[in-house]
Amino acid sequence: MSAAPFHAFLNGKIIPLSEAGLPLTDLGILRGYGVGEVVRTYAGQPFHLADHLERMRHSAKQFHLRVPYSDQEISAVISELLRRNFQTGEEATIKLYLTGGHSDDGLTFNEDTPSFFILVLPLRLPEPELYASGVKVLTVNHQRPHPGVKSLNYQNALFHLPERQNVGAYEVLYHDGGLIREAATSNIFFFLDDCLVTPHRRILPGITRKLVLDLAKEHYTVEERDITLAEALLADEAFLTATNKEVLPVVKLDEAEIGDGKPGKRSRHLLELYRHYVRDYVPA
Ligand SMILES: Cc1ncc(COP(=O)(O)O)c(C=O)c1O
């Protein structure tokens, strides 16, 4: 991280992060109305930025918002923020946010005056030991509203934070009483017999999920389909995928062990394939 203060992009300007702020009348603050994206760098380069921007435009459209810059403009701003904030080859997390902007009455907005900002901050990853030990997840009955949209609303993840920490779980896994959907900030996969299975409906289509599916198809039978909680308990292996987690083995659903309670061989294989892919990745 540079010794100079971090800079951020806010509504057209690059300014010191400490001076960046939104009006209290912004719908992102008043109503949590807006969408976002989280991208990370590998070797200092944004990873699959085009996919993230495409998903952000989809999220924005669903929320009747318009991204006020082109992909090229956003990419140039990110490069500049990376240059200003990072000088030592550290990896970064790039967070993009689009809100409804100022609202006179807190309930209506003008598509032409959204707030758009980009933060480029130090990357925070799970502790390396967790890839060796695997993690526990806390199951919770919840369906993310507008699941295909990466909205600002992570209220439920925060609501369950004390409980999650109390039981020593790393993530919250959402189900609807019968079917498993996704985790609070990740997608979930299971190895059931010889098949790699992942839920396909009412989830955020993760960029990592798609990459892992593509890599896995070369080696395993893959099914995108509904999975019940009861079926998941019979899985041999499980893992989470997300931009900032890669392929993270899951060894416990609440108090129930998955397989032998250790990260599975095939999950570790997929993590290896993923890291191999990342090493060879050249941005388009
Ligand atoms: C609800 C939810 N599901 C899945 C994911 C994983 O998505 P990605 O792999 O694009 O990071 C995230 C991460 O943002 C998420 O918030």
Short mmCIF file of C-alpha atoms and ligand atoms in Angstrom, two decimals:
data_model
loop_
_atom_site.label_atom_id
_atom_site.label_comp_id
_atom_site.label_asym_id
_atom_site.label_seq_id
_atom_site.Cartn_x
_atom_site.Cartn_y
_atom_site.Cartn_z
CA MET A 1 0.00 0.00 0.00
CA SER A 2 1.24 3.45 -0.82
CA ALA A 3 2.23 5.78 2.04
CA ALA A 4 -0.02 8.44 0.46
CA PRO A 5 -3.73 8.38 1.39
CA PHE A 6 -5.96 6.10 -0.61
CA HIS A 7 -7.81 7.65 -3.50
CA ALA A 8 -11.31 6.78 -4.64
CA PHE A 9 -13.43 7.62 -7.66
CA LEU A 10 -16.71 9.41 -6.91
CA ASN A 11 -19.08 10.79 -9.53
CA GLY A 12 -16.45 11.67 -12.09
CA LYS A 13 -13.51 12.63 -9.87
CA ILE A 14 -10.58 10.88 -8.28
CA ILE A 15 -10.26 12.28 -4.76
CA PRO A 16 -8.72 11.22 -1.43
CA LEU A 17 -10.90 8.53 0.12
CA SER A 18 -11.05 10.48 3.39
CA GLU A 19 -12.75 13.36 1.54
CA ALA A 20 -15.22 11.21 -0.41
CA GLY A 21 -18.81 11.22 0.82
CA LEU A 22 -22.41 10.92 -0.32
CA PRO A 23 -25.25 13.28 0.64
CA LEU A 24 -27.48 11.93 3.40
CA THR A 25 -30.33 12.11 0.89
CA ASP A 26 -28.67 9.45 -1.31
CA LEU A 27 -30.91 6.42 -1.79
CA GLY A 28 -27.93 4.14 -1.17
CA ILE A 29 -27.82 5.52 2.38
CA LEU A 30 -31.54 6.10 2.99
CA ARG A 31 -32.84 2.87 1.45
CA GLY A 32 -29.84 0.70 0.64
CA TYR A 33 -30.95 1.06 -2.99
CA GLY A 34 -28.19 0.28 -5.44
CA VAL A 35 -25.97 -2.38 -6.91
CA GLY A 36 -22.29 -3.24 -6.73
CA GLU A 37 -19.46 -5.50 -7.83
CA VAL A 38 -16.34 -6.88 -6.21
CA VAL A 39 -13.36 -7.63 -8.42
CA ARG A 40 -9.86 -8.66 -7.37
CA THR A 41 -6.44 -8.38 -8.94
CA TYR A 42 -3.97 -11.14 -9.74
CA ALA A 43 -0.45 -9.92 -10.50
CA GLY A 44 -1.87 -6.42 -10.14
CA GLN A 45 -4.37 -6.89 -13.01
CA PRO A 46 -8.16 -6.87 -12.53
CA PHE A 47 -9.40 -10.45 -12.95
CA HIS A 48 -12.29 -11.03 -15.37
CA LEU A 49 -13.24 -7.36 -15.21
CA ALA A 50 -15.38 -7.61 -18.35
CA ASP A 51 -17.54 -10.31 -16.71
CA HIS A 52 -18.00 -8.22 -13.57
CA LEU A 53 -18.94 -5.14 -15.60
CA GLU A 54 -21.43 -7.16 -17.59
CA ARG A 55 -23.01 -8.44 -14.37
CA MET A 56 -23.07 -4.91 -12.94
CA ARG A 57 -24.88 -3.62 -16.02
CA HIS A 58 -27.38 -6.46 -15.69
CA SER A 59 -27.89 -5.68 -11.97
CA ALA A 60 -28.28 -1.96 -12.75
CA LYS A 61 -30.88 -2.66 -15.44
CA GLN A 62 -32.92 -4.84 -13.10
CA PHE A 63 -32.89 -1.96 -10.59
CA HIS A 64 -33.82 0.65 -13.27
CA LEU A 65 -30.41 2.29 -12.89
CA ARG A 66 -27.93 3.23 -15.57
CA VAL A 67 -24.15 2.84 -15.26
CA PRO A 68 -22.97 6.34 -16.22
CA TYR A 69 -19.62 5.29 -17.74
CA SER A 70 -18.43 2.97 -20.49
CA ASP A 71 -16.42 -0.17 -19.70
CA GLN A 72 -13.33 1.55 -21.14
CA GLU A 73 -13.80 4.57 -18.86
CA ILE A 74 -14.28 2.37 -15.81
CA SER A 75 -11.26 0.28 -16.69
CA ALA A 76 -9.10 3.43 -17.08
CA VAL A 77 -10.24 4.74 -13.67
CA ILE A 78 -9.42 1.40 -12.04
CA SER A 79 -5.93 1.43 -13.58
CA GLU A 80 -5.36 4.93 -12.26
CA LEU A 81 -6.60 4.01 -8.76
CA LEU A 82 -4.39 0.92 -8.74
CA ARG A 83 -1.44 3.09 -9.75
CA ARG A 84 -2.14 5.69 -7.06
CA ASN A 85 -3.05 3.36 -4.20
CA PHE A 86 -0.64 0.47 -4.76
CA GLN A 87 3.00 0.72 -5.57
CA THR A 88 4.45 -2.48 -4.22
CA GLY A 89 2.78 -5.18 -6.28
CA GLU A 90 0.26 -5.95 -3.54
CA GLU A 91 -3.04 -7.39 -4.69
CA ALA A 92 -6.15 -5.24 -4.45
CA THR A 93 -9.89 -5.58 -4.19
CA ILE A 94 -11.86 -3.30 -6.48
CA LYS A 95 -15.37 -2.40 -5.33
CA LEU A 96 -17.79 -0.66 -7.64
CA TYR A 97 -21.05 0.86 -6.41
CA LEU A 98 -24.01 2.45 -8.16
CA THR A 99 -26.85 3.88 -6.08
CA GLY A 100 -30.15 5.61 -6.84
CA GLY A 101 -28.46 8.92 -5.99
CA HIS A 102 -30.09 11.95 -4.36
CA SER A 103 -33.83 11.72 -3.76
CA ASP A 104 -36.10 14.57 -2.62
CA ASP A 105 -38.63 12.26 -1.04
CA GLY A 106 -36.58 9.12 -0.37
CA LEU A 107 -38.82 7.08 -2.63
CA THR A 108 -38.25 8.25 -6.18
CA PHE A 109 -35.11 8.75 -8.22
CA ASN A 110 -33.79 10.17 -11.44
CA GLU A 111 -32.02 7.66 -13.64
CA ASP A 112 -29.72 10.47 -14.86
CA THR A 113 -28.33 11.36 -11.44
CA PRO A 114 -27.12 8.15 -9.79
CA SER A 115 -24.09 8.04 -7.51
CA PHE A 116 -21.23 5.95 -8.79
CA PHE A 117 -18.06 5.26 -6.89
CA ILE A 118 -15.08 2.92 -6.98
CA LEU A 119 -12.92 1.86 -4.05
CA VAL A 120 -9.58 0.13 -4.54
CA LEU A 121 -8.46 -1.34 -1.25
CA PRO A 122 -6.05 -3.98 0.08
CA LEU A 123 -7.25 -7.50 -0.74
CA ARG A 124 -8.41 -9.53 2.24
CA LEU A 125 -8.41 -13.30 1.80
CA PRO A 126 -9.30 -16.23 4.05
CA GLU A 127 -6.38 -17.37 6.21
CA PRO A 128 -4.31 -19.94 4.20
CA GLU A 129 -4.90 -22.54 7.00
CA LEU A 130 -8.60 -22.55 6.14
CA TYR A 131 -7.86 -24.14 2.75
CA ALA A 132 -6.14 -26.97 4.63
CA SER A 133 -8.70 -27.38 7.43
CA GLY A 134 -11.87 -26.48 5.54
CA VAL A 135 -14.62 -24.33 7.03
CA LYS A 136 -17.94 -24.71 8.73
CA VAL A 137 -21.08 -23.01 7.41
CA LEU A 138 -24.16 -21.97 9.37
CA THR A 139 -27.39 -22.87 7.55
CA VAL A 140 -30.13 -20.24 7.61
CA ASN A 141 -33.60 -20.16 6.06
CA HIS A 142 -33.45 -17.18 3.73
CA GLN A 143 -33.88 -16.27 0.09
CA ARG A 144 -32.01 -13.23 -1.21
CA PRO A 145 -34.53 -10.90 -2.82
CA HIS A 146 -33.73 -10.26 -6.53
CA PRO A 147 -31.18 -13.09 -6.42
CA GLY A 148 -29.71 -12.44 -9.88
CA VAL A 149 -28.78 -8.91 -8.82
CA LYS A 150 -25.70 -8.08 -6.79
CA SER A 151 -27.46 -5.41 -4.77
CA LEU A 152 -26.16 -3.36 -1.84
CA ASN A 153 -28.33 -5.40 0.52
CA TYR A 154 -26.23 -7.77 2.64
CA GLN A 155 -28.41 -7.09 5.67
CA ASN A 156 -29.09 -10.76 6.33
CA ALA A 157 -25.37 -11.64 6.28
CA LEU A 158 -24.77 -8.98 8.94
CA PHE A 159 -27.87 -9.93 10.90
CA HIS A 160 -26.47 -13.45 11.36
CA LEU A 161 -22.91 -12.30 12.11
CA PRO A 162 -23.02 -12.76 15.92
CA GLU A 163 -24.59 -16.22 15.59
CA ARG A 164 -22.12 -17.22 12.90
CA GLN A 165 -19.19 -16.11 15.02
CA ASN A 166 -20.62 -17.83 18.11
CA VAL A 167 -20.74 -21.20 16.37
CA GLY A 168 -17.37 -20.73 14.64
CA ALA A 169 -18.80 -20.73 11.12
CA TYR A 170 -17.05 -18.97 8.25
CA GLU A 171 -20.10 -18.39 6.05
CA VAL A 172 -23.89 -18.45 6.18
CA LEU A 173 -25.58 -20.90 3.80
CA TYR A 174 -29.07 -19.96 2.61
CA HIS A 175 -31.82 -22.53 2.04
CA ASP A 176 -35.57 -22.19 1.68
CA GLY A 177 -36.50 -24.90 4.15
CA GLY A 178 -35.86 -27.59 1.56
CA LEU A 179 -33.56 -26.42 -1.19
CA ILE A 180 -30.09 -24.98 -0.83
CA ARG A 181 -29.42 -21.80 -2.79
CA GLU A 182 -26.08 -20.12 -2.13
CA ALA A 183 -24.07 -18.68 0.73
CA ALA A 184 -24.27 -15.06 1.91
CA THR A 185 -21.29 -14.02 -0.22
CA SER A 186 -20.40 -17.19 -2.16
CA ASN A 187 -21.80 -19.99 -4.29
CA ILE A 188 -21.80 -23.59 -3.07
CA PHE A 189 -20.86 -26.89 -4.71
CA PHE A 190 -21.17 -30.51 -3.55
CA PHE A 191 -19.60 -33.74 -4.74
CA LEU A 192 -22.41 -36.30 -4.58
CA ASP A 193 -21.09 -39.71 -5.58
CA ASP A 194 -19.19 -39.08 -8.83
CA CYS A 195 -20.99 -35.90 -9.71
CA LEU A 196 -20.22 -32.25 -8.99
CA VAL A 197 -23.53 -30.53 -8.23
CA THR A 198 -24.35 -26.87 -7.70
CA PRO A 199 -27.68 -25.04 -7.32
CA HIS A 200 -28.74 -23.12 -10.43
CA ARG A 201 -31.90 -21.24 -9.49
CA ARG A 202 -32.51 -18.11 -7.42
CA ILE A 203 -28.79 -17.47 -6.92
CA LEU A 204 -26.27 -14.84 -7.93
CA PRO A 205 -24.47 -16.31 -10.95
CA GLY A 206 -20.95 -16.06 -9.56
CA ILE A 207 -18.06 -15.29 -11.89
CA THR A 208 -15.96 -17.83 -9.92
CA ARG A 209 -18.81 -20.37 -10.07
CA LYS A 210 -18.82 -20.18 -13.86
CA LEU A 211 -15.05 -20.54 -14.10
CA VAL A 212 -15.03 -23.51 -11.73
CA LEU A 213 -17.83 -25.17 -13.70
CA ASP A 214 -15.86 -24.72 -16.93
CA LEU A 215 -12.69 -26.15 -15.36
CA ALA A 216 -14.55 -29.01 -13.67
CA LYS A 217 -16.31 -30.12 -16.87
CA GLU A 218 -12.95 -31.33 -18.22
CA HIS A 219 -12.59 -33.79 -15.33
CA TYR A 220 -15.95 -34.50 -13.67
CA THR A 221 -19.60 -34.98 -14.44
CA VAL A 222 -21.26 -31.69 -13.57
CA GLU A 223 -24.92 -30.97 -12.76
CA GLU A 224 -26.51 -27.58 -12.19
CA ARG A 225 -29.71 -28.42 -10.37
CA ASP A 226 -31.72 -28.17 -7.16
CA ILE A 227 -30.14 -29.75 -4.08
CA THR A 228 -32.03 -30.40 -0.87
CA LEU A 229 -30.48 -29.90 2.54
CA ALA A 230 -31.00 -33.60 3.23
CA GLU A 231 -29.10 -34.52 0.05
CA ALA A 232 -26.29 -32.10 0.89
CA LEU A 233 -25.77 -33.89 4.20
CA LEU A 234 -24.92 -37.03 2.21
CA ALA A 235 -22.27 -35.26 0.12
CA ASP A 236 -18.68 -36.53 0.11
CA GLU A 237 -17.25 -33.06 -0.35
CA ALA A 238 -18.37 -29.44 -0.49
CA PHE A 239 -16.80 -26.10 -1.26
CA LEU A 240 -17.60 -22.41 -1.62
CA THR A 241 -16.61 -20.25 -4.56
CA ALA A 242 -16.23 -16.48 -4.67
CA THR A 243 -13.90 -13.87 -6.08
CA ASN A 244 -12.18 -13.39 -2.73
CA LYS A 245 -12.29 -17.08 -1.68
CA GLU A 246 -11.41 -18.97 -4.88
CA VAL A 247 -12.35 -22.60 -4.03
CA LEU A 248 -12.71 -22.93 -0.25
CA PRO A 249 -13.49 -26.41 1.14
CA VAL A 250 -16.49 -26.80 3.45
CA VAL A 251 -16.26 -29.60 6.02
CA LYS A 252 -19.28 -28.92 8.23
CA LEU A 253 -22.91 -27.91 7.69
CA ASP A 254 -23.82 -26.72 11.16
CA GLU A 255 -22.71 -29.61 13.39
CA ALA A 256 -22.87 -32.26 10.65
CA GLU A 257 -19.59 -33.32 9.03
CA ILE A 258 -19.32 -33.47 5.25
CA GLY A 259 -17.63 -36.73 4.19
CA ASP A 260 -14.82 -37.50 6.61
CA GLY A 261 -14.75 -33.91 7.93
CA LYS A 262 -11.63 -33.01 5.92
CA PRO A 263 -11.25 -31.09 2.63
CA GLY A 264 -11.89 -33.56 -0.17
CA LYS A 265 -9.38 -34.61 -2.82
CA ARG A 266 -11.53 -33.39 -5.69
CA SER A 267 -12.15 -30.01 -4.07
CA ARG A 268 -8.40 -29.60 -3.64
CA HIS A 269 -7.94 -30.62 -7.28
CA LEU A 270 -10.38 -27.90 -8.37
CA LEU A 271 -8.57 -25.32 -6.24
CA GLU A 272 -5.32 -26.34 -7.96
CA LEU A 273 -6.93 -26.06 -11.40
CA TYR A 274 -8.31 -22.65 -10.47
CA ARG A 275 -4.94 -21.37 -9.27
CA HIS A 276 -3.33 -22.73 -12.39
CA TYR A 277 -5.88 -20.90 -14.52
CA VAL A 278 -5.20 -17.70 -12.58
CA ARG A 279 -1.45 -17.98 -13.10
CA ASP A 280 -1.91 -18.22 -16.86
CA TYR A 281 -4.64 -15.57 -17.05
CA VAL A 282 -4.00 -12.67 -19.36
CA PRO A 283 -6.67 -9.92 -19.33
CA ALA A 284 -8.43 -9.59 -22.71
C1 LIG B 1 -24.76 -13.70 -2.79
C2 LIG B 1 -23.50 -14.05 -3.51
N1 LIG B 1 -23.42 -15.23 -4.17
C3 LIG B 1 -22.29 -15.58 -4.82
C4 LIG B 1 -21.17 -14.74 -4.84
C5 LIG B 1 -19.92 -15.17 -5.59
O1 LIG B 1 -19.78 -14.37 -6.75
P1 LIG B 1 -18.36 -14.16 -7.45
O2 LIG B 1 -17.79 -15.50 -7.72
O3 LIG B 1 -18.70 -13.43 -8.71
O4 LIG B 1 -17.51 -13.37 -6.51
C6 LIG B 1 -21.21 -13.54 -4.17
C7 LIG B 1 -20.04 -12.66 -4.19
O5 LIG B 1 -20.17 -11.51 -4.39
C8 LIG B 1 -22.40 -13.17 -3.49
O6 LIG B 1 -22.48 -12.01 -2.84
#
